[in-house]
PDB file of C-alpha atoms in Angstrom:
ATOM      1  CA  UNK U   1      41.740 -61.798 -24.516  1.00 75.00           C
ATOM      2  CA  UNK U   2      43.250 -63.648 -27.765  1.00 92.00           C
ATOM      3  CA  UNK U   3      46.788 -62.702 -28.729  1.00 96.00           C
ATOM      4  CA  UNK U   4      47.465 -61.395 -32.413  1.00 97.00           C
ATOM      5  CA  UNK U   5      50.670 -61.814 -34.142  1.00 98.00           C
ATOM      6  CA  UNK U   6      51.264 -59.259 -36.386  1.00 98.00           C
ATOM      7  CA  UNK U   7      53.783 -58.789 -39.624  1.00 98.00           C
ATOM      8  CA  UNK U   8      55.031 -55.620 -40.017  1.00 98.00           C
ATOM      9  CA  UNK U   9      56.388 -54.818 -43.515  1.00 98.00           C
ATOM     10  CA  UNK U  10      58.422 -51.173 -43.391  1.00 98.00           C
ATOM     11  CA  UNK U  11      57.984 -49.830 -46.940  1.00 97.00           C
ATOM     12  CA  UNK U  12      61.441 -47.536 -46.638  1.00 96.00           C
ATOM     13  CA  UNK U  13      64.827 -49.478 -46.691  1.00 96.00           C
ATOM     14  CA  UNK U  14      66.626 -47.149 -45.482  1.00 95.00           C
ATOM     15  CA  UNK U  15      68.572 -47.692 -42.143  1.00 92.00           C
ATOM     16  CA  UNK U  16      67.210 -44.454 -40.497  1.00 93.00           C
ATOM     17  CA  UNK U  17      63.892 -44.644 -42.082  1.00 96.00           C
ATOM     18  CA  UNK U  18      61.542 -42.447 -40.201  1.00 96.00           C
ATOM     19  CA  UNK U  19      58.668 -45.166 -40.919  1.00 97.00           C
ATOM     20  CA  UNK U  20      61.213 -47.700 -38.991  1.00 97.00           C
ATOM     21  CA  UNK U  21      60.801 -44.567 -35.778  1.00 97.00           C
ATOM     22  CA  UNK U  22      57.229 -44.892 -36.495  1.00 98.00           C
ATOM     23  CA  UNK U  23      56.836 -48.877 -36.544  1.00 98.00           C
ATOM     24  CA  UNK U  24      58.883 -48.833 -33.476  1.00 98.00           C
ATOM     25  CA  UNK U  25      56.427 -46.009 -31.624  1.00 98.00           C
ATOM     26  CA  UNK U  26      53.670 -47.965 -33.000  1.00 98.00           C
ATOM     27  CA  UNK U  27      54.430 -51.484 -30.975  1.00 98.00           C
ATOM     28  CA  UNK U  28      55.541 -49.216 -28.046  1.00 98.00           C
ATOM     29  CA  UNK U  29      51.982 -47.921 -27.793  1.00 98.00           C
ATOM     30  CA  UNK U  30      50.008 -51.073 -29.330  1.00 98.00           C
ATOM     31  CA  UNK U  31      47.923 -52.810 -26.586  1.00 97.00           C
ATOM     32  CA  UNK U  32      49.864 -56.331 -24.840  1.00 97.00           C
ATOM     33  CA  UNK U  33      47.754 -58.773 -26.683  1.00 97.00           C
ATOM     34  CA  UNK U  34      49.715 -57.664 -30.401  1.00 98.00           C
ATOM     35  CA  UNK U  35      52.593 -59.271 -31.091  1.00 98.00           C
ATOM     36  CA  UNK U  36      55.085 -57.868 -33.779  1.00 98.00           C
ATOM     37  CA  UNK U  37      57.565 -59.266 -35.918  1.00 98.00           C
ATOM     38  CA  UNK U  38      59.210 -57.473 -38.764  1.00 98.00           C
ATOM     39  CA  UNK U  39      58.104 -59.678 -42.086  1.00 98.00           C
ATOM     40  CA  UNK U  40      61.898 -57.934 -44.258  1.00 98.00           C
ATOM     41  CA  UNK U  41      61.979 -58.018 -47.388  1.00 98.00           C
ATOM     42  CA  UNK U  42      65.227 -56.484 -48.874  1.00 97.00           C
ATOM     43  CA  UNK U  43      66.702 -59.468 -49.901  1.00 98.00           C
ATOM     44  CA  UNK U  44      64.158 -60.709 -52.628  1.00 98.00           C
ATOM     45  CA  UNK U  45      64.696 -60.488 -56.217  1.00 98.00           C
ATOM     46  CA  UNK U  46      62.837 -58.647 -58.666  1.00 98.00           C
ATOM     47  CA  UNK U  47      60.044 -60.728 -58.964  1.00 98.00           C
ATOM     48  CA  UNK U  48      59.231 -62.478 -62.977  1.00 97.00           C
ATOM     49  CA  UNK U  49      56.852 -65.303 -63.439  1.00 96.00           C
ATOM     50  CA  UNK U  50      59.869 -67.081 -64.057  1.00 97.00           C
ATOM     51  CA  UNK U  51      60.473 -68.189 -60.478  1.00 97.00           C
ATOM     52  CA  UNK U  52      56.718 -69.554 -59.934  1.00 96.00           C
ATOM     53  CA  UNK U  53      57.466 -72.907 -60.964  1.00 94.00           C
ATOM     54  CA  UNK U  54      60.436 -73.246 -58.117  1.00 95.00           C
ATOM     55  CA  UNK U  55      60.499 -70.367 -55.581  1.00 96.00           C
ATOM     56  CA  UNK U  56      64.128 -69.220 -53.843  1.00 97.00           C
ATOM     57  CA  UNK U  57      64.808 -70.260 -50.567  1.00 98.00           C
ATOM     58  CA  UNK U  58      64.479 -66.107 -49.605  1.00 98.00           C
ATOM     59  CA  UNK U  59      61.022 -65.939 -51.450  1.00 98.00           C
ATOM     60  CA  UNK U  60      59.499 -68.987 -49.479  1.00 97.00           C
ATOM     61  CA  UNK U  61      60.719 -67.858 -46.046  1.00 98.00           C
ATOM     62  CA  UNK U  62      58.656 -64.404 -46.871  1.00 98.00           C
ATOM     63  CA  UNK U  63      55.542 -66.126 -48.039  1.00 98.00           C
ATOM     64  CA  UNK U  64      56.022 -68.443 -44.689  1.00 98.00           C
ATOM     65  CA  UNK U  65      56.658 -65.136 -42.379  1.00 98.00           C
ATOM     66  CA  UNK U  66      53.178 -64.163 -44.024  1.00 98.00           C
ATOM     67  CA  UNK U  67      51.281 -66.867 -43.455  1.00 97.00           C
ATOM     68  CA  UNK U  68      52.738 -66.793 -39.740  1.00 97.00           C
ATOM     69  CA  UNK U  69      51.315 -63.513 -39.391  1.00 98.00           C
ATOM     70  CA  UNK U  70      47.724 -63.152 -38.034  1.00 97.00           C
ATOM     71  CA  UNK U  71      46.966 -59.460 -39.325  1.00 98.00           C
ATOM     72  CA  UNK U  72      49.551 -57.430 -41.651  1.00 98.00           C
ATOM     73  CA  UNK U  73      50.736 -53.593 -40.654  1.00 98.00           C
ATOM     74  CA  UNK U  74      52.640 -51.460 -43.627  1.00 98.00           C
ATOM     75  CA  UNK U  75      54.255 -48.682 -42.653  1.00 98.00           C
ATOM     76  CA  UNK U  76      55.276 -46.765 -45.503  1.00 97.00           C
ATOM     77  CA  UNK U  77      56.953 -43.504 -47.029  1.00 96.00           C
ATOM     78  CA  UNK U  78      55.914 -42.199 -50.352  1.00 93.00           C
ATOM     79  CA  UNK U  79      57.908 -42.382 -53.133  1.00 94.00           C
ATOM     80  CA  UNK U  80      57.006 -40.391 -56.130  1.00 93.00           C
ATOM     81  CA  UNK U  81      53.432 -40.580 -55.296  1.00 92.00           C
ATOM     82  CA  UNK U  82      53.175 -44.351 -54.720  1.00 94.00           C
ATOM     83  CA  UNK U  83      54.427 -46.676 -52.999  1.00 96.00           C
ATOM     84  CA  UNK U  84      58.555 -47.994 -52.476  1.00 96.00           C
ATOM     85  CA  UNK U  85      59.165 -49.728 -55.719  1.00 97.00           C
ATOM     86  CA  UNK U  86      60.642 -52.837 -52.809  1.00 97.00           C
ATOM     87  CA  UNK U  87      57.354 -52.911 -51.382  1.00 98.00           C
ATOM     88  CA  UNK U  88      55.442 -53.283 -54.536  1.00 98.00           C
ATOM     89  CA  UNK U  89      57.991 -56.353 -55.413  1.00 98.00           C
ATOM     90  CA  UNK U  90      57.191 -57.961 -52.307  1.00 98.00           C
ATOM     91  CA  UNK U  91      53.987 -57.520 -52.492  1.00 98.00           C
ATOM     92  CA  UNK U  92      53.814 -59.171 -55.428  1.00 98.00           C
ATOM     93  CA  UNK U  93      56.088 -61.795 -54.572  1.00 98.00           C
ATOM     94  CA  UNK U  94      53.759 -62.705 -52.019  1.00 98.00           C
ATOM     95  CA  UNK U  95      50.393 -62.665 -53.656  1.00 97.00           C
ATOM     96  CA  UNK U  96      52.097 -65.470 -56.865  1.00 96.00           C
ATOM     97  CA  UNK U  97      52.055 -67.647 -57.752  1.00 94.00           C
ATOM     98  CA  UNK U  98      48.538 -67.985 -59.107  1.00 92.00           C
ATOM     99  CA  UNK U  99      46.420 -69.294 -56.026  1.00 92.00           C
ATOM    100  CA  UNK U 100      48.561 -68.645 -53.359  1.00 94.00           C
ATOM    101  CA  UNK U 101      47.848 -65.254 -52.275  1.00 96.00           C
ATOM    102  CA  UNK U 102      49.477 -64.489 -48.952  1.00 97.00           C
ATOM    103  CA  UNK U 103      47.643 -61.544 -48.119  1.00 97.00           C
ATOM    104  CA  UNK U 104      43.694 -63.566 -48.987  1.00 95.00           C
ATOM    105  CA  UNK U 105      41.369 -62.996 -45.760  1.00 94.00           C
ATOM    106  CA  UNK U 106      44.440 -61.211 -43.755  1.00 96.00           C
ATOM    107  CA  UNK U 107      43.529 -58.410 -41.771  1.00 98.00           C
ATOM    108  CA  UNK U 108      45.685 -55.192 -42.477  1.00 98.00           C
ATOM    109  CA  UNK U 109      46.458 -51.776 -42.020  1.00 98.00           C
ATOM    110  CA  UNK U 110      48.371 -49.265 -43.781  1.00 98.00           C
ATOM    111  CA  UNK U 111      50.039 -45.871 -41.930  1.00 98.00           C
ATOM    112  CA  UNK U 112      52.632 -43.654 -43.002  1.00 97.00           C
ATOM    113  CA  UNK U 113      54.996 -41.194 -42.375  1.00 96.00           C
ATOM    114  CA  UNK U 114      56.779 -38.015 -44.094  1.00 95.00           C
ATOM    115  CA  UNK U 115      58.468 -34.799 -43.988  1.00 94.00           C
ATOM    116  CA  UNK U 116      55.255 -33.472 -46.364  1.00 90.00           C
ATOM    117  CA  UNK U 117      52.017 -32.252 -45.050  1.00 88.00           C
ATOM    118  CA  UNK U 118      49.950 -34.469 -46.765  1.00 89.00           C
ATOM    119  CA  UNK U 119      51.942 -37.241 -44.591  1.00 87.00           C
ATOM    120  CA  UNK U 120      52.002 -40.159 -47.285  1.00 94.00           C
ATOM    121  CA  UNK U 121      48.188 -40.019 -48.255  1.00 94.00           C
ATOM    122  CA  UNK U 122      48.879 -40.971 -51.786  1.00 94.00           C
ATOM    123  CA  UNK U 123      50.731 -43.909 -51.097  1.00 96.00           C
ATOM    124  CA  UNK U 124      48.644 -45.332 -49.098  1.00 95.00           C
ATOM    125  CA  UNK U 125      45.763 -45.098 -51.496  1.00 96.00           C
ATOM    126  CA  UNK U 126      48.041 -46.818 -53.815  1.00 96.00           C
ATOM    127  CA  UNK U 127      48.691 -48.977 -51.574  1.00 97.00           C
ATOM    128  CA  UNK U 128      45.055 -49.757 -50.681  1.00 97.00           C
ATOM    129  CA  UNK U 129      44.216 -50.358 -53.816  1.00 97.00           C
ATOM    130  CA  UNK U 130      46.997 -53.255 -54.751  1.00 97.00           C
ATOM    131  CA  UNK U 131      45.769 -54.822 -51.236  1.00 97.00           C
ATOM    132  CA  UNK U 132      42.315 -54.454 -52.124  1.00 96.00           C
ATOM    133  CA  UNK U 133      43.285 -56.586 -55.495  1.00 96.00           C
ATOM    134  CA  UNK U 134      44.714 -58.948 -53.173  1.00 97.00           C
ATOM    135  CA  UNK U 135      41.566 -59.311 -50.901  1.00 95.00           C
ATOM    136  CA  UNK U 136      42.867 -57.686 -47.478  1.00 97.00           C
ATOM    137  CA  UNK U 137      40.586 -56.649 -45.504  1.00 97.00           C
ATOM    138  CA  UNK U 138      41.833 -53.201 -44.724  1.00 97.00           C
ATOM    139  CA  UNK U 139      41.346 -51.027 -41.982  1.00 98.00           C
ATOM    140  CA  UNK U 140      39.633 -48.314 -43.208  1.00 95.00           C
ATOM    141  CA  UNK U 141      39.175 -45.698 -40.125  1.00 95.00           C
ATOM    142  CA  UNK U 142      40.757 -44.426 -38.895  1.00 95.00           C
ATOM    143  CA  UNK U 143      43.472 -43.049 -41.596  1.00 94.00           C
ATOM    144  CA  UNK U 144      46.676 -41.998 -40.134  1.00 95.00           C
ATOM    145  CA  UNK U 145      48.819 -39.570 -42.692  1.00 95.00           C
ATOM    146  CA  UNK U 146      51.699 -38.434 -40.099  1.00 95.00           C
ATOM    147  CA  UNK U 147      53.476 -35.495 -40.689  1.00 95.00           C
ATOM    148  CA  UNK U 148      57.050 -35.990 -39.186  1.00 96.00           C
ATOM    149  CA  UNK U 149      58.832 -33.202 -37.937  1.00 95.00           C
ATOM    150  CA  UNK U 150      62.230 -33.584 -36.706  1.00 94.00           C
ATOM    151  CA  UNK U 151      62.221 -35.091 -33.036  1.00 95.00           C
ATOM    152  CA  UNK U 152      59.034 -36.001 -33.267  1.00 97.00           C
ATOM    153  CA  UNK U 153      59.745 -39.289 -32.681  1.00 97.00           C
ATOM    154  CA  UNK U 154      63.160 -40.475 -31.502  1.00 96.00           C
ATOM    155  CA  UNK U 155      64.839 -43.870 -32.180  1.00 93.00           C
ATOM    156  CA  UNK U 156      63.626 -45.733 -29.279  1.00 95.00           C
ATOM    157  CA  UNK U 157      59.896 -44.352 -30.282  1.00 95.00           C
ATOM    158  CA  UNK U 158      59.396 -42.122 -27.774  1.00 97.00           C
ATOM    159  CA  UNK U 159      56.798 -39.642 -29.010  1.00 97.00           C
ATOM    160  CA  UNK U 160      57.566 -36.160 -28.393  1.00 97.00           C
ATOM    161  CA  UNK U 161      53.798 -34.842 -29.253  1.00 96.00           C
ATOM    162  CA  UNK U 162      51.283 -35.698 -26.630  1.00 97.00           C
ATOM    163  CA  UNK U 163      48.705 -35.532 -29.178  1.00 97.00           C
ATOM    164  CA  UNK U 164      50.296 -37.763 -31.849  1.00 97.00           C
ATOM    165  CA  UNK U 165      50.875 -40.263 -28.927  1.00 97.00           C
ATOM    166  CA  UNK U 166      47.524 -40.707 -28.075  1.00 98.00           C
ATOM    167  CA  UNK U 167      46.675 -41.111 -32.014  1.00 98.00           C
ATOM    168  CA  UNK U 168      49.195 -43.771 -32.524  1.00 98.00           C
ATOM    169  CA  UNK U 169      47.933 -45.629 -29.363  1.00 98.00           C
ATOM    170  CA  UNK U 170      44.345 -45.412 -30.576  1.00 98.00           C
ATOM    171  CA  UNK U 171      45.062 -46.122 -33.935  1.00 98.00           C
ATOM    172  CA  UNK U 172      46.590 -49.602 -32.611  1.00 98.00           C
ATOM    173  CA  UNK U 173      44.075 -49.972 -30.652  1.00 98.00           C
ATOM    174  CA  UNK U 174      41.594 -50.019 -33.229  1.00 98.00           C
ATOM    175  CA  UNK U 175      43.537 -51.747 -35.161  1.00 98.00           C
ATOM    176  CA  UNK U 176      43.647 -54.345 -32.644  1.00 98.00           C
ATOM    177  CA  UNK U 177      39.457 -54.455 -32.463  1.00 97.00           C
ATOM    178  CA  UNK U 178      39.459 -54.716 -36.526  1.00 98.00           C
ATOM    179  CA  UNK U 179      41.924 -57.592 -36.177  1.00 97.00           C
ATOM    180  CA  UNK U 180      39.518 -59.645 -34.157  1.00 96.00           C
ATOM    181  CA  UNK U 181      36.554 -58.880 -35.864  1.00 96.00           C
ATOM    182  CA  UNK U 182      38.415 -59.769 -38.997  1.00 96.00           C
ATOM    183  CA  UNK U 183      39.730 -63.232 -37.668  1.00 94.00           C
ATOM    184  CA  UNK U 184      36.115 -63.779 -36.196  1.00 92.00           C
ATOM    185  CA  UNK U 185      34.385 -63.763 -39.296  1.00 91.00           C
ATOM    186  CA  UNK U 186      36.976 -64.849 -41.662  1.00 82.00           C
ATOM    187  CA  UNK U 187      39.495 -67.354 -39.422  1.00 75.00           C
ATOM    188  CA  UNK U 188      42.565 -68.917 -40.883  1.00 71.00           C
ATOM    189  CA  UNK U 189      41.537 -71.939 -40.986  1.00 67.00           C
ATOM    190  CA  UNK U 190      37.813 -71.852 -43.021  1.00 62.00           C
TER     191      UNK U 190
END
């Protein structure tokens, strides 16, 4: 079976983000043929049309992690109702300048974690509709809206629940089946 390289973007950049616990129970439980790499983004600048004529060195190694990627995950907290105001910058940094979309025909998902019941729901609609804009395919179903409670899951992602465990590992694993239905109809290369 074909191997997938995935870009994961953490929405939270904080260092003991509990969506960095989830990313990391996420690739524990993906199946083998995913392969992650964090796609950071802390370091870019508030983006302004200004730059689009001659990118900084930090804003072309992002779009270039991107276009790496095979299939984008987000992980995300909610913030206010919406998404990280960092997230939103890098995802525009990435879809400008005009005609050179980084996220066009890439396969994604969105998941989330909080403290809240509603586990990030808003968010990720917000979220699903700025990728939507930027033509990703999204994963649609199933949604994931995680409630974290504390030691749910620990630093190493080790998932205390039984039952979230096996939703995380079949939420990859559909994820993974989306990813190469995606990349089927749609390849990089067309």
């Amino acid at each position: 079976m074909k191997t997938y390289k995935v870009g994961y973007f953490i929405g939270s950049l904080a260092k003991g983000s509990i969506n960095r616990k989830l990313s990391t129970a996420l690739i524990k439980l993906s199946p083998p043929n995913l392969q992650f790499s964090e796609i950071p983004f802390k370091d870019l600048p508030l983006y302004s049309y200004d730059y689009d004529a001659d990118y900084p060195p930090v804003a072309k190694a992002f779009k270039a992690a991107i276009a790496e990627a095979d299939a984008l995950l987000f992980v995300t907290p909610e913030y206010n109702r919406s998404i990280p105001g960092g997230l939103k910058n890098a995802i525009d940094w990435a879809s400008r300048p005009y005609g050179t979309n980084s996220f066009a025909r890439k396969p994604s998902a969105v998941i989330g974690t909080s403290p809240g019941a509603i586990g990030t729901a808003v968010a990720q609609q917000s979220l699903r509709s700025v990728l939507s804009f930027c033509n990703a395919p999204q994963m649609n179903a199933p949604e994931a809206y995680i409630q974290f409670k504390p030691g749910l899951i620990d630093d190493q992602g080790e998932v205390s629940d039984p039952s979230t465990e096996t939703f995380l590992r079949d939420y990859m694993e559909a994820f993974h089946i989306f990813i190469a239905r995606v990349t089927s109809v749609l390849p990089r290369d067309a």
